[in-house]
Coordinates of C-alpha atoms in Angstrom, one line a residue:
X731 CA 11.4 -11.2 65.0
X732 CA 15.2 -12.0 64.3
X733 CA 17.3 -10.3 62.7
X734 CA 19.5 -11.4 59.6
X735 CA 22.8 -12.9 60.4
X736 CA 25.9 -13.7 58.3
X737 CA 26.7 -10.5 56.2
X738 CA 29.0 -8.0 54.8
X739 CA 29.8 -5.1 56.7
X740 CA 29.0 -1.8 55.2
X741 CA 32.6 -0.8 55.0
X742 CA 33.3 -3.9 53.1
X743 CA 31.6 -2.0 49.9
X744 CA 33.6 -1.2 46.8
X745 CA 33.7 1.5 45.2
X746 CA 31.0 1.3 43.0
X747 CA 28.9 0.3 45.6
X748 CA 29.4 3.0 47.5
X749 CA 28.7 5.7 44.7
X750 CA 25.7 4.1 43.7
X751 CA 24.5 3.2 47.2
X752 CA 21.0 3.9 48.4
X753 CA 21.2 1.9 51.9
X754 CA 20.0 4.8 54.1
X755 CA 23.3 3.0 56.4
X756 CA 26.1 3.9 53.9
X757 CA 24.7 7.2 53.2
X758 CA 24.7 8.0 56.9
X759 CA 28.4 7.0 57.0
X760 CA 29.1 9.1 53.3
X761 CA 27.0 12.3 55.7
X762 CA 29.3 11.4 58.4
X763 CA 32.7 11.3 56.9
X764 CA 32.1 14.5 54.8
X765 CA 31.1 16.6 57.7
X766 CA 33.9 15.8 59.8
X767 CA 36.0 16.2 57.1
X768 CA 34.7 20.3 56.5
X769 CA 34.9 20.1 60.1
X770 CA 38.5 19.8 60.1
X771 CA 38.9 22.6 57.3
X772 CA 36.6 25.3 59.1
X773 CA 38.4 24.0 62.2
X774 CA 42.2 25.3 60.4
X775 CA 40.5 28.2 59.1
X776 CA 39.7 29.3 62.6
X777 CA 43.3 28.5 63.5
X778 CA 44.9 30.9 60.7
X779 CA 42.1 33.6 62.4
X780 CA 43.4 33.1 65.5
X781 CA 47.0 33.6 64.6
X782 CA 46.2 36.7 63.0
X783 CA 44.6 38.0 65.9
X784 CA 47.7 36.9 68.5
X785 CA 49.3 40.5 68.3
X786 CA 47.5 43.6 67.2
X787 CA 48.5 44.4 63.5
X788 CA 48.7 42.8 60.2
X789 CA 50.9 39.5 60.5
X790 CA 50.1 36.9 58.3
X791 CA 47.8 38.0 56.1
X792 CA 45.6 41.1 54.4
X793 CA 42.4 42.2 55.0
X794 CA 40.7 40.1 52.1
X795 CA 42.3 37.1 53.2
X796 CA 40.9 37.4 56.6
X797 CA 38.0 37.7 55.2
X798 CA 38.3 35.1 52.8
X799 CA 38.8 32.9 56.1
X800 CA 36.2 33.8 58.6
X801 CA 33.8 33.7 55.2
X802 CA 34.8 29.6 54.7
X803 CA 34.9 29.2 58.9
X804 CA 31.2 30.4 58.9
X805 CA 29.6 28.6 55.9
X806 CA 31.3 25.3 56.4
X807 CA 31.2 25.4 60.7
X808 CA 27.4 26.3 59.7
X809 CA 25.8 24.3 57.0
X810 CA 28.7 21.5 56.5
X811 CA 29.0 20.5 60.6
X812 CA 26.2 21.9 62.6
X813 CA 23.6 20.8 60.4
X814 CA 25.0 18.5 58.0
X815 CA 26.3 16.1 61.0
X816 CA 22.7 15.6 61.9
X817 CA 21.9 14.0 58.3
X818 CA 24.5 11.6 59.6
X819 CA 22.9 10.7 62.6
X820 CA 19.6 10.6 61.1
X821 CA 20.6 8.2 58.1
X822 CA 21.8 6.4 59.9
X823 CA 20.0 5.6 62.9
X824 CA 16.3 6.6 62.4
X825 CA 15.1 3.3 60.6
X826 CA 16.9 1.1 63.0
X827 CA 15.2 2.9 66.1
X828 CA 11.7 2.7 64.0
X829 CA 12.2 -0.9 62.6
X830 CA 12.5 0.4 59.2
X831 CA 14.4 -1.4 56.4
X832 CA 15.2 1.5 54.8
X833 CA 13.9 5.4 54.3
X834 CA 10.9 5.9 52.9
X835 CA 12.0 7.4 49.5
X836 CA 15.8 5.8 49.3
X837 CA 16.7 7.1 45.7
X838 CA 15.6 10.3 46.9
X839 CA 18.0 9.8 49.7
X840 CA 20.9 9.4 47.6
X841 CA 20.3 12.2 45.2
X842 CA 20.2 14.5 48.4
X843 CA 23.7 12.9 49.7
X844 CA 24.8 14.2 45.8
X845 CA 23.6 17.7 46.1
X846 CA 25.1 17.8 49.2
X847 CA 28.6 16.5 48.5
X848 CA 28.3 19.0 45.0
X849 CA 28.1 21.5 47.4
X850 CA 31.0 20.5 49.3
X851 CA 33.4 20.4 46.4
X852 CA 32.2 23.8 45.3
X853 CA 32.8 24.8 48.7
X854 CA 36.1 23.5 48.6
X855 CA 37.0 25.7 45.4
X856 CA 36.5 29.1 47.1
X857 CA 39.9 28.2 49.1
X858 CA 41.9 28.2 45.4
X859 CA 43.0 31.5 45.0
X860 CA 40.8 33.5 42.8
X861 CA 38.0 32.6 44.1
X862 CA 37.7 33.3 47.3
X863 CA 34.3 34.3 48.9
X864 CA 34.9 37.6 51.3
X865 CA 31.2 38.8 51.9
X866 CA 30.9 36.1 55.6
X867 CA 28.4 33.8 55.8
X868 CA 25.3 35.9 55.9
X869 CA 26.2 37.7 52.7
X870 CA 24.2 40.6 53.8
X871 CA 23.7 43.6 51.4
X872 CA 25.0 46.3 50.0
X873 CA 28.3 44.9 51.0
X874 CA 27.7 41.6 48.7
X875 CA 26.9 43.6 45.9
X876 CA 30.0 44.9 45.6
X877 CA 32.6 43.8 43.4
X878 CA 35.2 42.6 45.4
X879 CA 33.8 40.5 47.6
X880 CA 34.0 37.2 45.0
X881 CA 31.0 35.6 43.2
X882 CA 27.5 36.0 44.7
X883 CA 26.4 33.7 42.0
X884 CA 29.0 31.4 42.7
X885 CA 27.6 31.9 46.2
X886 CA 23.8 31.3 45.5
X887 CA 24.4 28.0 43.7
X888 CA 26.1 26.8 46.9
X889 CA 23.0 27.7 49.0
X890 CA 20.7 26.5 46.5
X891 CA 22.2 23.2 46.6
X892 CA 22.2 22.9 50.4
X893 CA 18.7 23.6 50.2
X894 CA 17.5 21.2 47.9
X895 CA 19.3 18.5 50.1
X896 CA 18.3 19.8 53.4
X897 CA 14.7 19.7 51.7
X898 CA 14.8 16.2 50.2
X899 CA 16.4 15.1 53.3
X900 CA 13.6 16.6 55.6
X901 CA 10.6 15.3 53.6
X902 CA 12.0 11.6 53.6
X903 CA 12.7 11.6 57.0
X904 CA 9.4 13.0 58.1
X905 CA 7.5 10.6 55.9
X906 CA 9.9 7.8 57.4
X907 CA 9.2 8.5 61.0
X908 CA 5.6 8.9 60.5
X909 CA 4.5 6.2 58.3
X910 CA 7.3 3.5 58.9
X911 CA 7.1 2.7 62.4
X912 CA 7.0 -0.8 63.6
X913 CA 3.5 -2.0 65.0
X914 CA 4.3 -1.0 68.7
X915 CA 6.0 1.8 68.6
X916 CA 3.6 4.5 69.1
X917 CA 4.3 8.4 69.3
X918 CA 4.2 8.3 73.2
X919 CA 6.9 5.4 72.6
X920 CA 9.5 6.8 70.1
X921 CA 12.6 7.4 71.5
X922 CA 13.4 11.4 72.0
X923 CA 15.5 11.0 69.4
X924 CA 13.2 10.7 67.0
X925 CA 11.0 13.6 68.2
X926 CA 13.8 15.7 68.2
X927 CA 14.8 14.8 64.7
X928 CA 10.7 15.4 63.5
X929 CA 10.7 18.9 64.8
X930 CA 14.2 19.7 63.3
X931 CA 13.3 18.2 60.0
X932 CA 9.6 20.3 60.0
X933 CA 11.9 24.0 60.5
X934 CA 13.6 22.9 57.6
X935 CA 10.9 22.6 55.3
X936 CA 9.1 25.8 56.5
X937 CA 12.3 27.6 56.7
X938 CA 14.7 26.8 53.9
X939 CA 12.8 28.0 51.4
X940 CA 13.2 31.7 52.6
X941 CA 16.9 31.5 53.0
X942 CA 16.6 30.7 49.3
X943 CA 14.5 33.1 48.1
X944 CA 16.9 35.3 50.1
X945 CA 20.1 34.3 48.2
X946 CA 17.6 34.5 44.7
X947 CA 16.7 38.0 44.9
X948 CA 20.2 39.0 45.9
X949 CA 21.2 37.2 42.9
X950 CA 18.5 39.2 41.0
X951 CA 19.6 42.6 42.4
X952 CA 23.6 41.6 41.4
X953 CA 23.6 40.4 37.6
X954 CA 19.6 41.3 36.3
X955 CA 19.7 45.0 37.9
X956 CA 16.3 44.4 40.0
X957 CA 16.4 46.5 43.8
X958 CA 15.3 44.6 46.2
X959 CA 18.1 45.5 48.3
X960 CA 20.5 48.0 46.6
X961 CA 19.6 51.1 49.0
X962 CA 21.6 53.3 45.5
X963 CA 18.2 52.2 43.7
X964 CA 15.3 52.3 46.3
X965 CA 16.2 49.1 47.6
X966 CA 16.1 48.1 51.3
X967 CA 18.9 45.6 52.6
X968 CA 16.8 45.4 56.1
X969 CA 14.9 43.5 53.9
X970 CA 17.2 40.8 53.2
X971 CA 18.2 40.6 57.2
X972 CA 14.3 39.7 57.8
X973 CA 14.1 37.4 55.2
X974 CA 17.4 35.9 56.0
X975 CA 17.1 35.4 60.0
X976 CA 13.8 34.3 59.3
X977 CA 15.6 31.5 58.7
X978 CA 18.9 31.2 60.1
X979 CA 17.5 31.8 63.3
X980 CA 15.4 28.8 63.4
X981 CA 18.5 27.3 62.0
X982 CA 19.6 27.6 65.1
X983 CA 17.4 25.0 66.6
X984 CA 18.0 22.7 63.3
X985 CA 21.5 22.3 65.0
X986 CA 20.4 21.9 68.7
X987 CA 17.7 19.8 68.5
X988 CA 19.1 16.7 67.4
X989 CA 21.6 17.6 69.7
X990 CA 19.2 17.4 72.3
X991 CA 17.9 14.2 71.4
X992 CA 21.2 12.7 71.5
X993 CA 21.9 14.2 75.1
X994 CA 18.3 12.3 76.1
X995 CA 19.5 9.2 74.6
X996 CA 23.0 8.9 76.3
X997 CA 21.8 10.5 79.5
X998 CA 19.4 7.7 80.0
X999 CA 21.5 4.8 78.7
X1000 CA 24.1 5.7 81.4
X1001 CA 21.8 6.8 84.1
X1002 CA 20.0 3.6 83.9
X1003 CA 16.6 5.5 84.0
X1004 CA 14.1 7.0 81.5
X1005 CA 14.3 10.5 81.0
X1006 CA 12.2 12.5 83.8
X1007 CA 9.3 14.3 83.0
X1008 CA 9.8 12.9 78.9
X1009 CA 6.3 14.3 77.9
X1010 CA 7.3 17.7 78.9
X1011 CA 10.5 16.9 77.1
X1012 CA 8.4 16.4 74.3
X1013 CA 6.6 19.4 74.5
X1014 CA 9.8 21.2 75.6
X1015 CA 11.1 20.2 71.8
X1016 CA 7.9 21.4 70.2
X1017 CA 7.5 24.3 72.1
X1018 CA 11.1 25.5 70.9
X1019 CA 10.6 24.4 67.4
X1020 CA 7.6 26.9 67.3
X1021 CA 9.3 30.2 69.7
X1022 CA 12.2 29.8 67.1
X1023 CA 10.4 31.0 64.5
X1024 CA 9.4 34.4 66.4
X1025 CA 12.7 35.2 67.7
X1026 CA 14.5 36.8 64.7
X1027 CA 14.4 40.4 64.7
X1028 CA 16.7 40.1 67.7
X1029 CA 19.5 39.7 65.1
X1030 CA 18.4 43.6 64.3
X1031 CA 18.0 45.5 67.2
X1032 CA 20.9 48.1 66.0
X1033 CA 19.2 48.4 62.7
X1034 CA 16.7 51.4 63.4
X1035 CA 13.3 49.2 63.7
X1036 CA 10.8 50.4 65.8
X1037 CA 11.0 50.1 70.0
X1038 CA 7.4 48.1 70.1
X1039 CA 8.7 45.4 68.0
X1040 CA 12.1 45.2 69.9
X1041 CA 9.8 44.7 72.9
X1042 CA 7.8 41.9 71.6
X1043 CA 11.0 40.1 70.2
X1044 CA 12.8 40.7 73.2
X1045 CA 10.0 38.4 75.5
X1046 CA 9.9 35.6 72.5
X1047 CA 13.3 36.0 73.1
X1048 CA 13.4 35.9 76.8
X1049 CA 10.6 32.8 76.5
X1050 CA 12.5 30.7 74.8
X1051 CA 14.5 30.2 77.9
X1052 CA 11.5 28.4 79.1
X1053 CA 11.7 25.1 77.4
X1054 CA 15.2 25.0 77.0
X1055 CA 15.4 25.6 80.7
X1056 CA 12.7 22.2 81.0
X1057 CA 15.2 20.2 79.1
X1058 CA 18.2 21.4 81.0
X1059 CA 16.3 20.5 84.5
X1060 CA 15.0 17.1 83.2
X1061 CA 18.7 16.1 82.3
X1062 CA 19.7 16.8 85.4
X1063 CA 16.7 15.2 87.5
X1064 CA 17.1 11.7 85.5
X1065 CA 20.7 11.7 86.8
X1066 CA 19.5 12.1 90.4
X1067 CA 19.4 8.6 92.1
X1068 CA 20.3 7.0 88.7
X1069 CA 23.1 4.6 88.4
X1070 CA 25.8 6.5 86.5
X1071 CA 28.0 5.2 84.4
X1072 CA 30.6 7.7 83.3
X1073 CA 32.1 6.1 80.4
X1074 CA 33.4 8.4 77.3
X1075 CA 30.0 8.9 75.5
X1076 CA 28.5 10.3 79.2
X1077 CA 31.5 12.8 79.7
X1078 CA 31.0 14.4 76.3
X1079 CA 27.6 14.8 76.9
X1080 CA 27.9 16.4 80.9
X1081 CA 29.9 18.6 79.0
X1082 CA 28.0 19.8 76.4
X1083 CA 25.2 20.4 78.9
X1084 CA 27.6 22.3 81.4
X1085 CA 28.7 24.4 77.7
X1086 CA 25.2 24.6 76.5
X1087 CA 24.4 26.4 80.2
X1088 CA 27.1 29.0 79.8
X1089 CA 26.2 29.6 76.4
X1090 CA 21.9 29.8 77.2
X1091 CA 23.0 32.2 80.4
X1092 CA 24.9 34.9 78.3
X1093 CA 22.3 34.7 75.7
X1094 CA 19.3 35.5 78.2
X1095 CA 21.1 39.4 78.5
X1096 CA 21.6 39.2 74.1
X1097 CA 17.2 39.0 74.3
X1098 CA 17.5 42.3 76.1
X1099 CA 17.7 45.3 73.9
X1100 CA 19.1 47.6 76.8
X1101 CA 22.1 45.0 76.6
X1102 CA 22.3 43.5 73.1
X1103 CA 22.9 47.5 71.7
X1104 CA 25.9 48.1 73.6
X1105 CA 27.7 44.3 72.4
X1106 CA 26.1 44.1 69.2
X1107 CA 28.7 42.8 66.7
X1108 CA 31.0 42.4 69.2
X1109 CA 33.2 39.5 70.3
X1110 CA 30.9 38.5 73.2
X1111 CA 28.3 37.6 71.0
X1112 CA 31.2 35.7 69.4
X1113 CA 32.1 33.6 72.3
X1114 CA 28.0 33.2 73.1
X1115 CA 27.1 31.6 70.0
X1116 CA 30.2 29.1 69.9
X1117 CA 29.6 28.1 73.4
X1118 CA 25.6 27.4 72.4
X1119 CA 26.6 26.3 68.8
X1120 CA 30.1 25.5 68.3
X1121 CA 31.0 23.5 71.6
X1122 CA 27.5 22.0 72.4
X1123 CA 26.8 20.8 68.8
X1124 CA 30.7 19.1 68.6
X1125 CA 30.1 17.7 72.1
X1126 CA 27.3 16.2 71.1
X1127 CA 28.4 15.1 67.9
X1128 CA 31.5 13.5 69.2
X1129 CA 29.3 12.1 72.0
X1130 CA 27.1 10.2 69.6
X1131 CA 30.2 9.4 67.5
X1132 CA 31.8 7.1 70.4
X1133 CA 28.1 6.1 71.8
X1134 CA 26.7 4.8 68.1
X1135 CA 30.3 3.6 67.3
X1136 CA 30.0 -0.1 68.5
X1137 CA 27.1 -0.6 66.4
X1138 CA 28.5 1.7 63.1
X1139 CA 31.7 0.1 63.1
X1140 CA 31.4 -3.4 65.0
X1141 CA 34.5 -2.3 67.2
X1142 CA 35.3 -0.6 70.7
X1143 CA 36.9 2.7 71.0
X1144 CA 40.1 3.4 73.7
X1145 CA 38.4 4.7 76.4
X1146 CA 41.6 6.4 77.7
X1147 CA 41.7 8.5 74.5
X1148 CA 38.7 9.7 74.5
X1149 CA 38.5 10.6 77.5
X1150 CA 41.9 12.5 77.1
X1151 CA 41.0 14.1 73.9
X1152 CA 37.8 15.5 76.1
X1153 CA 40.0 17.0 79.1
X1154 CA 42.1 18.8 76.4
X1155 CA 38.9 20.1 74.7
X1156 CA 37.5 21.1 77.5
X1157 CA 40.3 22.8 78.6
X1158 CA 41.1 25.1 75.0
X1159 CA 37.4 25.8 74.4
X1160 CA 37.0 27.3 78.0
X1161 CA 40.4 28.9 77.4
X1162 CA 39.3 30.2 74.7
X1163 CA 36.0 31.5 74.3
X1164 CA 35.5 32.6 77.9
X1165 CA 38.3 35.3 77.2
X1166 CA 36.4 35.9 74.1
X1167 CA 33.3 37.1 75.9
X1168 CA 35.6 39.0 78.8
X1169 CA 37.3 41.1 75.4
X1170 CA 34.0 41.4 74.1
X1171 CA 32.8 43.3 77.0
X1172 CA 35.8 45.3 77.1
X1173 CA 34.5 46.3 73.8
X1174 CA 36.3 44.1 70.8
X1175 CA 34.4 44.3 67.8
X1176 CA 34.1 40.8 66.0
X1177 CA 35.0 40.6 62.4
X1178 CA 38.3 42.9 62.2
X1179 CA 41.6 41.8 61.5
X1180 CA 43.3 44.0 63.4
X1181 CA 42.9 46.1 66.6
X1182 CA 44.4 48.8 68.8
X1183 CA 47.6 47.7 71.2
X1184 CA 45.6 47.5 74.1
X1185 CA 47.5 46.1 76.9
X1186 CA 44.6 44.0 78.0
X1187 CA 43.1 42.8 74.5
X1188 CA 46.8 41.6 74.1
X1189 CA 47.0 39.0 76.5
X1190 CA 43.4 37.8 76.2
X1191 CA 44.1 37.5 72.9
X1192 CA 47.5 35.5 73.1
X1193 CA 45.7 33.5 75.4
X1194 CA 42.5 32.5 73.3
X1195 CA 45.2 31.5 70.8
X1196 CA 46.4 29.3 73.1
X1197 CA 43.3 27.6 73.8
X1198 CA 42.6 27.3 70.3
X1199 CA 45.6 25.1 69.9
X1200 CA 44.8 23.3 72.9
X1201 CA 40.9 22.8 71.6
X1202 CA 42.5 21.7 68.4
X1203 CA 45.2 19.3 69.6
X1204 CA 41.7 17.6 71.7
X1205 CA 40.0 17.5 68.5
X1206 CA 42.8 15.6 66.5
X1207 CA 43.0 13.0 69.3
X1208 CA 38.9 12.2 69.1
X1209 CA 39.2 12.0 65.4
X1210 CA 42.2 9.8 65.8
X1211 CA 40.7 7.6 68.1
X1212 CA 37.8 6.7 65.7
X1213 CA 39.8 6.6 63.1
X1214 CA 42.3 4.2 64.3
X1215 CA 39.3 2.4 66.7
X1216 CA 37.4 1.4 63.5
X1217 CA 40.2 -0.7 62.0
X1218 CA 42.3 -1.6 65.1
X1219 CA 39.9 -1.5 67.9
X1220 CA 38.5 -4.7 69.4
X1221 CA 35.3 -6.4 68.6
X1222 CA 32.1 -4.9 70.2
X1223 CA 29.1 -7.0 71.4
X1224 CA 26.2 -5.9 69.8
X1225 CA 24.9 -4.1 72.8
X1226 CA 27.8 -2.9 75.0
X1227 CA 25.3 -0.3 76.4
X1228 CA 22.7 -2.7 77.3
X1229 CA 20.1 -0.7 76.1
X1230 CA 16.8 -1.1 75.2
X1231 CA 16.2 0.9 72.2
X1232 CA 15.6 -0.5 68.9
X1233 CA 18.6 0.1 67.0
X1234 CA 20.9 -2.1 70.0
X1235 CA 18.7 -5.1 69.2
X1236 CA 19.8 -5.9 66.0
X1237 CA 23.7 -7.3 65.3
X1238 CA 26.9 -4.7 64.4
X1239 CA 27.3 -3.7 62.2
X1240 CA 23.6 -3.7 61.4
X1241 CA 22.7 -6.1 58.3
X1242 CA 22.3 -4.8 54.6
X1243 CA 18.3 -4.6 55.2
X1244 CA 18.2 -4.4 59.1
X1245 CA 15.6 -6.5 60.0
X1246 CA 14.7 -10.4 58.5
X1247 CA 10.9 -9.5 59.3
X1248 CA 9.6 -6.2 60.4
X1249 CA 9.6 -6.3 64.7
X1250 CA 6.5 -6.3 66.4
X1251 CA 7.3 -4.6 69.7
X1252 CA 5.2 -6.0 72.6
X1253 CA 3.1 -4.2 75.1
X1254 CA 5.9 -4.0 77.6
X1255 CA 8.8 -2.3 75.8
X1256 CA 9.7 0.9 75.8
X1257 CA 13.2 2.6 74.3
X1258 CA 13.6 3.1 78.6
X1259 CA 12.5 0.4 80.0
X1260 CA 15.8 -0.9 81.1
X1261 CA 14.3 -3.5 82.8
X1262 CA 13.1 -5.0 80.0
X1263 CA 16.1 -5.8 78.3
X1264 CA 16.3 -8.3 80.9
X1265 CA 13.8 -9.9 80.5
X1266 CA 14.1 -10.1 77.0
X1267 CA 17.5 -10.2 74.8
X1268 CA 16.2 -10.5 71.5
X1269 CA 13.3 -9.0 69.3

């Protein structure tokens, strides 16, 4: 069962290679870069925001250009980063943990990396001037049908795109992870990972087309006169907000999960121990896979629907808590007696679990109608959602950027860096969107460029903006790291982690078709069993 041995690296491709590609390895790395990248731009937009916001009045810019900017923040921190990251991951990684040679349907593959990087350039044109996009992220109705709020069409396409390369993506990784598996590695044996990545990619395909037949019949109402929406012709836009967060709730969990899976892998690499309790883990994945599906309408409790349904969504709301809650407490007991090792990788992911904590403890009051009506649309539920989405997700990310990088790249990190890039980051998020839900509170609507010259809102303000800057200068220095790491940083063994798990076992960079023959996995290994790495150094 070895593995092939003299080869050439992925990033020694040319050009043409890398355009044509369908190694499931390079289009990982093509995900990769082109997230990060829209990572960076939703990351200035949200800087021009927050400078705008420093002092009460107009400074910098107008109305529409605030818009204009917290439109691009949303779409690209959304669809670009918090999912499209994950297809990076996933590319990458899921046939080397299964002892695939590639993805099941690899042409498919690439044609979904192309819809997805059309996307990105169209995404990219909405900053020009002209044709900005001013109607946010959701694009709810009847404000979208107006006139001035840029191209639905223009809009649609975009979405429609996304879809079809969320889709294609989803179906080829299913099919991968259920009928590629080496002989060994069983459902009870695949890492968490893996199950994390199956129940993200199963929302997608039940979800994604209803965000698109959202974004259709708004197009319909816009340019072929139909009412689906328009309330002027007997339309109902509460319609579009059912059909939409039918979705982009579960959406949600599309971002999380993986995120999840990555906390289980790094947690046990560097606790030396497999993850407690990991079939309730399992189930703990499932189980939020399915409540996110019956959690939406509490995007809508200010929107005049009945009490009984607010009560029903408000305990799906409230349950959800339960399996999350599983996960958090299993994290935490696998650390317990383990033998830690607190190396960069680790420290991003304590701190996305300490983040994701805050973030799942102000959202249990958001399930609550009693509570949700009076911050509804506020900045609280602001500083909620990035603490659950924006910080976990780029903790996580960044986590499994420095913990895969050995085996992407074939080179070491600076440890020093990253860990200095993480103080700072943890420093201007906490800075920043802990204020955020304190103004909240105090009654700050989100979504305005402006606001009264309260004394207080002043300095909370001035002093988000100053964690933003913080959180941004701790951003630069991760991405610096990698950058620089990959072409200056020193040689990596193939499995500085000493782990266990499939993808370690095979040299780094991994070779062109990953394994020589596909590995039989004995009776005695497991993605956990640290012990038998020992044992064992080669498969």
């Amino acid at each position: 069962m070895a593995v092939a041995g003299v080869h050439r690296p992925w990033f020694g491709a040319t050009l043409k290679e890398w355009i044509f590609t369908t190694d499931h390895k390079k289009i990982g790395v093509m995900y990769g870069v082109t997230s990060l990248l829209f990572f960076l731009i939703a990351g200035i937009s949200a800087l021009g925001i927050r400078l705008e916001l420093f002092q009460p009045g107009l400074q910098y810019m107008d109305e529409d250009t605030y818009n204009a900017l917290l439109t691009t923040h949303g779409v690209l921190m959304q669809f670009w980063w918090a999912v499209g990251v994950w297809s990076s991951f996933g590319n990458f990684l899921l046939p080397l943990m299964i002892g695939a040679r590639d993805v099941a349907f690899p042409r498919l593959n690439a044609l979904s990396y192309w819809f997805f990087f059309s996307a990105s350039v169209l995404a990219v044109l909405t900053l020009l001037p002209g044709n900005h996009i001013r109607m946010m992220w959701t694009g709810y109705p009847p404000i979208s049908l107006n006139d001035n709020v840029g191209q639905v069409a223009y809009y649609a396409f975009i979405i429609h795109l996304l879809g079809a390369s969320s889709l294609a993506t989803a179906v080829n990784l299913v099919v991968t992870n259920l009928r590629m598996r080496a002989p060994g590695i069983t459902l009870g044996k695949m890492n968490l990972f893996l199950h994390a990545f199956l129940a993200m990619n199963v929302i997608q395909i039940l979800g994604v087309p209803a965000l698109a037949g959202a974004v259709t019949m708004l197009l319909l109402d816009k340019y072929f006169h139909t009412a689906f929406f328009d309330p002027s012709r007997g339309g109902d836009p509460i319609l579009y907000q059912n059909i939409f967060w039918f979705y982009s709730h579960p959406v949600v969990y599309v971002m999380v999960l993986p995120a999840f899976g990555v906390i289980s892998e790094i947690v046990a690499t560097f606790s030396r121990r497999e993850i407690f309790g990991r079939k309730s883990m399992i189930a703990a994945i499932w189980g939020i896979a399915i409540l996110g599906f019956m959690v939406w309408i509490h995007h809508m409790f200010t929107s005049g629907i009945p009490d009984w349904i607010k009560i029903i969504f408000s305990y799906t709301t409230v349950l959800i808590g339960v399996p999350t809650g599983i996960k958090i407490f299993n994290w935490v007991a696998t650390l317990y007696k383990g033998s830690i090792r607190y190396t960069t990788p680790m420290l991003y992911i304590l701190s996305a679990i300490f983040m994701f904590l805050i973030g799942g403890l102000t959202g249990i009051p958001l399930g609550l109608p009693a509570f949700d009506i009076n911050v509804q649309d506020s900045h609280f539920v602001v500083g909620h959602f990035h603490y659950v989405l924006g910080m976990t997700v780029t903790l996580v990310a960044f986590g499994g950027f420095f913990y895969w990088f050995p085996k992407v790249t074939g080179r070491m990190y600076s440890e020093f860096w990253g860990k200095v890039a993480l103080v700072l980051i943890m420093v201007g998020s906490n800075l920043f969107y802990f204020l955020q839900l304190i103004v909240g509170l105090e009654g700050m609507p989100r979504r305005y460029a402006d606001y009264p010259p309260i004394p207080q809102w002043i300095t909370l303000h001035e002093l988000q903006t100053v964690g933003a800057f913080i959180l941004a200068v701790g951003v630069g220095l991760a991405v610096l790291n990698l950058v620089l790491s990959a072409k200056f940083g020193p040689k990596a063994p193939d499995n500085p982690w000493e782990s266990p798990s499939l993808e370690w076992l095979v040299p780094s960079p991994p070779p062109p078709h990953n394994f020589d023959k596909i590995p039989h996995m004995p009776e005695d290994w497991d993605p956990y069993n640290y012990e038998w790495l020992s044992k064992h150094k080669k498969v």
